[in-house]
């Protein structure tokens, strides 16, 4: 614990604890939710729009479902959404950035002009347009956001490769006749891991927010599957009289996004400290 605090600082350690807590809640949702059936979508009309109480800690929604149980089940969807958006973005952007930075010339020019086309549009607007074109759904919302985010990873990977390709060990491998794919995989890709990991940790929070925004607009996960953004949208109709309906999932989104942001900042600061120490 002491070493963890030394590495991440107290804010980063607390943020990591919050992230781990929510990941555990997502995994254990069927066992720790007070009302698992309601969390999965079963209605309970006799308890519609109940305020927070001993029976329903965070209140109930317009179908009488326990909001705490719904949030726990939604955690599985929302966290998976955020992580897969970042993973898909990396899957597209990393190879593009590696190829552009390593080979340079017309390959670099063509690939970077392609990324500029995507960067010319506001990311959220493009995500909304893509989601509207693909239709609502879990996978479609992930694809819609990933399509707007991959250029940032491509540019970051390219910037790292431009520095690395001139290093003596890379030049030595090239002179020894090692193939380009092998140089990229063995020597360049591992060195780009830390900055990309830090950026990925920073991006999970915004990815969650963007996915929640799509669900809020009806372009994300469809009912009865629980999703934080969808819950905020459903509760909006009853606000402010039934404030807990929107407020509870809204505060959950804020807390998780903040935790990932603080954790990413802590990892970035640690990277900077390590770089200064090695220098």
Short mmCIF file of C-alpha atoms in Angstrom, two decimals:
data_model
loop_
_atom_site.label_atom_id
_atom_site.label_comp_id
_atom_site.label_asym_id
_atom_site.label_seq_id
_atom_site.Cartn_x
_atom_site.Cartn_y
_atom_site.Cartn_z
CA UNK A 1 0.00 0.00 0.00
CA UNK A 2 2.79 2.40 0.91
CA UNK A 3 4.59 1.72 -2.38
CA UNK A 4 1.36 2.27 -4.29
CA UNK A 5 0.84 5.64 -2.62
CA UNK A 6 4.45 6.58 -3.40
CA UNK A 7 3.93 5.71 -7.06
CA UNK A 8 0.50 7.24 -7.62
CA UNK A 9 0.10 9.68 -4.73
CA UNK A 10 -3.00 9.77 -2.56
CA UNK A 11 -5.34 11.13 -5.28
CA UNK A 12 -4.22 8.46 -7.74
CA UNK A 13 -4.49 5.71 -5.13
CA UNK A 14 -8.01 6.77 -4.14
CA UNK A 15 -8.99 6.98 -7.82
CA UNK A 16 -7.60 3.47 -8.41
CA UNK A 17 -9.60 2.21 -5.43
CA UNK A 18 -12.78 3.73 -6.87
CA UNK A 19 -12.13 2.14 -10.27
CA UNK A 20 -11.44 -1.26 -8.68
CA UNK A 21 -14.60 -0.91 -6.57
CA UNK A 22 -16.75 -0.28 -9.63
CA UNK A 23 -15.10 -3.09 -11.59
CA UNK A 24 -15.83 -5.45 -8.68
CA UNK A 25 -19.41 -4.15 -8.53
CA UNK A 26 -19.82 -4.83 -12.25
CA UNK A 27 -18.57 -8.40 -11.90
CA UNK A 28 -20.57 -9.15 -8.75
CA UNK A 29 -23.76 -7.26 -9.69
CA UNK A 30 -26.04 -10.35 -9.80
CA UNK A 31 -24.94 -11.30 -6.28
CA UNK A 32 -24.73 -7.93 -4.54
CA UNK A 33 -27.70 -6.12 -6.11
CA UNK A 34 -30.58 -5.85 -3.58
CA UNK A 35 -33.09 -6.79 -6.30
CA UNK A 36 -31.31 -8.70 -9.09
CA UNK A 37 -34.44 -9.26 -11.17
CA UNK A 38 -35.20 -5.53 -11.16
CA UNK A 39 -31.60 -4.78 -12.02
CA UNK A 40 -31.99 -6.99 -15.08
CA UNK A 41 -35.16 -5.11 -16.09
CA UNK A 42 -38.12 -6.77 -14.35
CA UNK A 43 -40.77 -4.17 -13.37
CA UNK A 44 -42.22 -3.72 -9.88
CA UNK A 45 -45.21 -1.45 -10.46
CA UNK A 46 -46.34 -1.42 -6.83
CA UNK A 47 -43.27 0.64 -5.88
CA UNK A 48 -43.14 3.23 -8.67
CA UNK A 49 -41.03 6.37 -8.07
CA UNK A 50 -40.36 5.68 -4.40
CA UNK A 51 -37.86 8.09 -2.76
CA UNK A 52 -34.69 6.75 -1.12
CA UNK A 53 -35.58 4.63 1.91
CA UNK A 54 -34.45 1.63 3.92
CA UNK A 55 -36.08 -0.68 1.37
CA UNK A 56 -34.75 1.20 -1.67
CA UNK A 57 -31.52 2.99 -0.77
CA UNK A 58 -31.44 5.11 -3.93
CA UNK A 59 -35.17 5.09 -4.66
CA UNK A 60 -37.04 3.47 -7.54
CA UNK A 61 -37.78 4.39 -11.16
CA UNK A 62 -41.06 4.82 -13.04
CA UNK A 63 -41.44 1.04 -13.32
CA UNK A 64 -40.76 0.49 -9.61
CA UNK A 65 -37.28 -0.94 -10.18
CA UNK A 66 -34.63 -0.41 -7.53
CA UNK A 67 -32.24 2.26 -8.81
CA UNK A 68 -29.26 0.87 -6.88
CA UNK A 69 -29.76 -2.52 -8.54
CA UNK A 70 -30.14 -0.85 -11.93
CA UNK A 71 -26.95 1.18 -11.41
CA UNK A 72 -25.01 -1.96 -10.45
CA UNK A 73 -26.20 -3.77 -13.58
CA UNK A 74 -25.58 -0.65 -15.69
CA UNK A 75 -22.01 -0.57 -14.39
CA UNK A 76 -21.29 -3.72 -16.38
CA UNK A 77 -22.56 -2.15 -19.59
CA UNK A 78 -21.08 1.32 -19.10
CA UNK A 79 -17.59 0.20 -18.03
CA UNK A 80 -17.46 -2.33 -20.86
CA UNK A 81 -18.57 0.42 -23.22
CA UNK A 82 -15.79 2.77 -22.13
CA UNK A 83 -13.05 0.14 -22.21
CA UNK A 84 -14.09 -1.24 -25.61
CA UNK A 85 -14.29 2.23 -27.13
CA UNK A 86 -10.68 2.86 -26.10
CA UNK A 87 -9.62 -0.64 -27.19
CA UNK A 88 -11.24 -0.31 -30.63
CA UNK A 89 -9.73 3.16 -31.05
CA UNK A 90 -6.28 1.76 -30.25
CA UNK A 91 -6.85 -1.18 -32.57
CA UNK A 92 -7.41 1.22 -35.47
CA UNK A 93 -5.15 4.12 -34.54
CA UNK A 94 -2.04 2.27 -33.36
CA UNK A 95 -1.23 0.45 -36.64
CA UNK A 96 -1.89 3.66 -38.60
CA UNK A 97 0.44 5.67 -36.35
CA UNK A 98 3.15 3.00 -36.38
CA UNK A 99 3.14 2.75 -40.17
CA UNK A 100 3.05 6.53 -40.69
CA UNK A 101 5.87 7.23 -38.24
CA UNK A 102 8.13 4.36 -39.24
CA UNK A 103 7.94 4.49 -43.03
CA UNK A 104 7.45 8.24 -43.47
CA UNK A 105 7.29 9.68 -46.99
CA UNK A 106 4.12 9.25 -49.01
CA UNK A 107 2.79 6.62 -46.59
CA UNK A 108 2.99 9.09 -43.72
CA UNK A 109 1.44 11.83 -45.84
CA UNK A 110 -1.47 9.68 -47.01
CA UNK A 111 -2.27 8.24 -43.59
CA UNK A 112 -2.05 11.57 -41.77
CA UNK A 113 -4.25 13.32 -44.33
CA UNK A 114 -6.77 10.55 -43.75
CA UNK A 115 -6.73 11.19 -40.01
CA UNK A 116 -7.13 14.92 -40.64
CA UNK A 117 -10.41 14.23 -42.42
CA UNK A 118 -11.82 12.66 -39.24
CA UNK A 119 -10.30 15.35 -37.00
CA UNK A 120 -11.98 18.06 -39.08
CA UNK A 121 -15.35 17.13 -37.55
CA UNK A 122 -16.35 17.74 -33.90
CA UNK A 123 -15.95 14.33 -32.25
CA UNK A 124 -19.30 14.24 -30.46
CA UNK A 125 -21.21 15.42 -33.53
CA UNK A 126 -19.53 12.79 -35.70
CA UNK A 127 -20.28 10.11 -33.08
CA UNK A 128 -23.95 11.13 -33.02
CA UNK A 129 -24.15 11.05 -36.82
CA UNK A 130 -22.43 7.65 -36.95
CA UNK A 131 -24.69 6.23 -34.24
CA UNK A 132 -27.77 7.57 -36.02
CA UNK A 133 -26.61 5.96 -39.28
CA UNK A 134 -25.79 2.61 -37.66
CA UNK A 135 -28.84 2.57 -35.39
CA UNK A 136 -29.05 2.23 -31.60
CA UNK A 137 -27.37 -0.67 -29.86
CA UNK A 138 -24.43 -1.62 -27.68
CA UNK A 139 -21.94 -2.52 -30.42
CA UNK A 140 -23.05 0.27 -32.75
CA UNK A 141 -22.46 2.92 -30.07
CA UNK A 142 -18.94 1.57 -29.49
CA UNK A 143 -18.15 1.65 -33.21
CA UNK A 144 -19.59 5.17 -33.56
CA UNK A 145 -17.36 6.60 -30.84
CA UNK A 146 -14.26 4.59 -31.77
CA UNK A 147 -14.44 5.90 -35.35
CA UNK A 148 -14.14 9.45 -33.99
CA UNK A 149 -11.32 8.71 -31.52
CA UNK A 150 -8.79 6.58 -33.36
CA UNK A 151 -7.04 9.55 -35.08
CA UNK A 152 -5.78 10.81 -31.72
CA UNK A 153 -4.09 7.48 -31.02
CA UNK A 154 -2.68 7.44 -34.54
CA UNK A 155 -1.10 10.86 -34.01
CA UNK A 156 0.26 9.93 -30.57
CA UNK A 157 1.76 6.66 -31.87
CA UNK A 158 3.28 8.47 -34.86
CA UNK A 159 4.90 11.09 -32.61
CA UNK A 160 6.47 8.37 -30.46
CA UNK A 161 7.71 6.41 -33.49
CA UNK A 162 9.31 9.51 -35.04
CA UNK A 163 11.52 9.73 -31.94
CA UNK A 164 12.20 6.00 -31.69
CA UNK A 165 13.05 5.20 -35.32
CA UNK A 166 16.29 7.18 -35.11
CA UNK A 167 17.53 5.42 -31.97
CA UNK A 168 20.82 3.50 -32.32
CA UNK A 169 19.28 0.11 -31.49
CA UNK A 170 16.66 0.56 -34.22
CA UNK A 171 19.31 1.63 -36.74
CA UNK A 172 21.46 -1.35 -35.74
CA UNK A 173 18.56 -3.75 -36.28
CA UNK A 174 17.86 -2.19 -39.67
CA UNK A 175 21.52 -2.48 -40.74
CA UNK A 176 21.56 -6.10 -39.56
CA UNK A 177 18.85 -6.87 -42.10
CA UNK A 178 15.99 -7.32 -39.65
CA UNK A 179 12.65 -6.99 -41.46
CA UNK A 180 10.51 -3.88 -40.97
CA UNK A 181 7.60 -5.74 -39.32
CA UNK A 182 9.99 -7.41 -36.87
CA UNK A 183 11.63 -4.08 -35.98
CA UNK A 184 8.23 -2.51 -35.38
CA UNK A 185 6.97 -5.40 -33.24
CA UNK A 186 10.18 -6.14 -31.31
CA UNK A 187 11.73 -2.70 -30.84
CA UNK A 188 9.26 0.11 -31.47
CA UNK A 189 5.87 -1.18 -30.32
CA UNK A 190 6.98 -2.01 -26.73
CA UNK A 191 8.49 1.48 -26.32
CA UNK A 192 5.18 3.13 -27.26
CA UNK A 193 3.29 1.16 -24.62
CA UNK A 194 3.61 3.52 -21.66
CA UNK A 195 2.41 6.77 -23.28
CA UNK A 196 -0.44 4.95 -25.00
CA UNK A 197 -1.44 3.22 -21.75
CA UNK A 198 -1.51 6.56 -19.92
CA UNK A 199 -3.60 8.12 -22.68
CA UNK A 200 -5.95 5.13 -22.68
CA UNK A 201 -6.49 5.47 -18.92
CA UNK A 202 -7.22 9.17 -19.39
CA UNK A 203 -9.66 8.42 -22.20
CA UNK A 204 -11.86 5.84 -20.46
CA UNK A 205 -13.62 8.61 -18.51
CA UNK A 206 -14.47 10.71 -21.60
CA UNK A 207 -15.43 7.49 -23.41
CA UNK A 208 -17.92 6.72 -20.64
CA UNK A 209 -19.33 10.23 -20.90
CA UNK A 210 -19.66 10.02 -24.69
CA UNK A 211 -21.33 6.61 -24.53
CA UNK A 212 -23.67 7.93 -21.83
CA UNK A 213 -24.48 10.92 -24.05
CA UNK A 214 -25.43 8.60 -26.92
CA UNK A 215 -27.66 6.57 -24.59
CA UNK A 216 -29.19 9.80 -23.29
CA UNK A 217 -30.08 10.67 -26.89
CA UNK A 218 -31.56 7.21 -27.49
CA UNK A 219 -28.67 6.11 -29.71
CA UNK A 220 -26.96 3.75 -27.29
CA UNK A 221 -27.99 0.68 -25.32
CA UNK A 222 -31.69 -0.10 -25.58
CA UNK A 223 -34.08 -0.93 -22.69
CA UNK A 224 -34.54 -3.05 -20.69
CA UNK A 225 -30.74 -3.32 -20.47
CA UNK A 226 -29.58 -0.85 -17.83
CA UNK A 227 -27.25 1.98 -18.86
CA UNK A 228 -26.30 5.10 -16.91
CA UNK A 229 -27.04 7.57 -19.70
CA UNK A 230 -30.33 5.87 -20.49
CA UNK A 231 -31.33 6.11 -16.81
CA UNK A 232 -30.54 9.84 -16.71
CA UNK A 233 -32.69 10.34 -19.79
CA UNK A 234 -35.61 8.35 -18.35
CA UNK A 235 -35.44 10.27 -15.05
CA UNK A 236 -35.33 13.63 -16.81
CA UNK A 237 -39.07 13.43 -17.42
CA UNK A 238 -39.72 13.34 -13.67
CA UNK A 239 -37.16 15.96 -12.60
CA UNK A 240 -37.07 17.80 -10.19
CA UNK A 241 -39.98 16.25 -8.28
CA UNK A 242 -38.36 12.79 -8.47
CA UNK A 243 -34.80 14.09 -8.44
CA UNK A 244 -33.19 10.80 -7.38
CA UNK A 245 -34.13 9.09 -10.65
CA UNK A 246 -31.68 11.16 -12.72
CA UNK A 247 -29.36 12.31 -9.95
CA UNK A 248 -28.15 8.88 -8.80
CA UNK A 249 -26.95 7.57 -12.18
CA UNK A 250 -25.71 11.08 -13.04
CA UNK A 251 -23.53 11.17 -9.92
CA UNK A 252 -22.27 7.68 -10.76
CA UNK A 253 -21.16 8.82 -14.21
CA UNK A 254 -19.41 11.84 -12.68
CA UNK A 255 -17.64 9.77 -10.02
CA UNK A 256 -16.35 7.08 -12.39
CA UNK A 257 -15.27 9.57 -15.07
CA UNK A 258 -13.46 11.63 -12.42
CA UNK A 259 -11.74 8.53 -11.01
CA UNK A 260 -10.38 7.52 -14.43
CA UNK A 261 -9.25 11.09 -15.10
CA UNK A 262 -7.39 11.37 -11.78
CA UNK A 263 -5.86 7.91 -12.26
CA UNK A 264 -4.69 8.86 -15.75
CA UNK A 265 -3.15 12.08 -14.42
CA UNK A 266 -1.33 10.09 -11.72
CA UNK A 267 0.05 7.67 -14.31
CA UNK A 268 1.13 10.57 -16.53
CA UNK A 269 2.88 12.30 -13.62
CA UNK A 270 4.63 9.04 -12.77
CA UNK A 271 5.76 8.72 -16.39
CA UNK A 272 7.12 12.27 -16.29
CA UNK A 273 8.95 11.58 -13.04
CA UNK A 274 10.46 8.39 -14.44
CA UNK A 275 11.59 10.24 -17.55
CA UNK A 276 13.25 12.97 -15.48
CA UNK A 277 14.92 10.36 -13.28
CA UNK A 278 16.32 8.47 -16.27
CA UNK A 279 17.59 11.74 -17.73
#
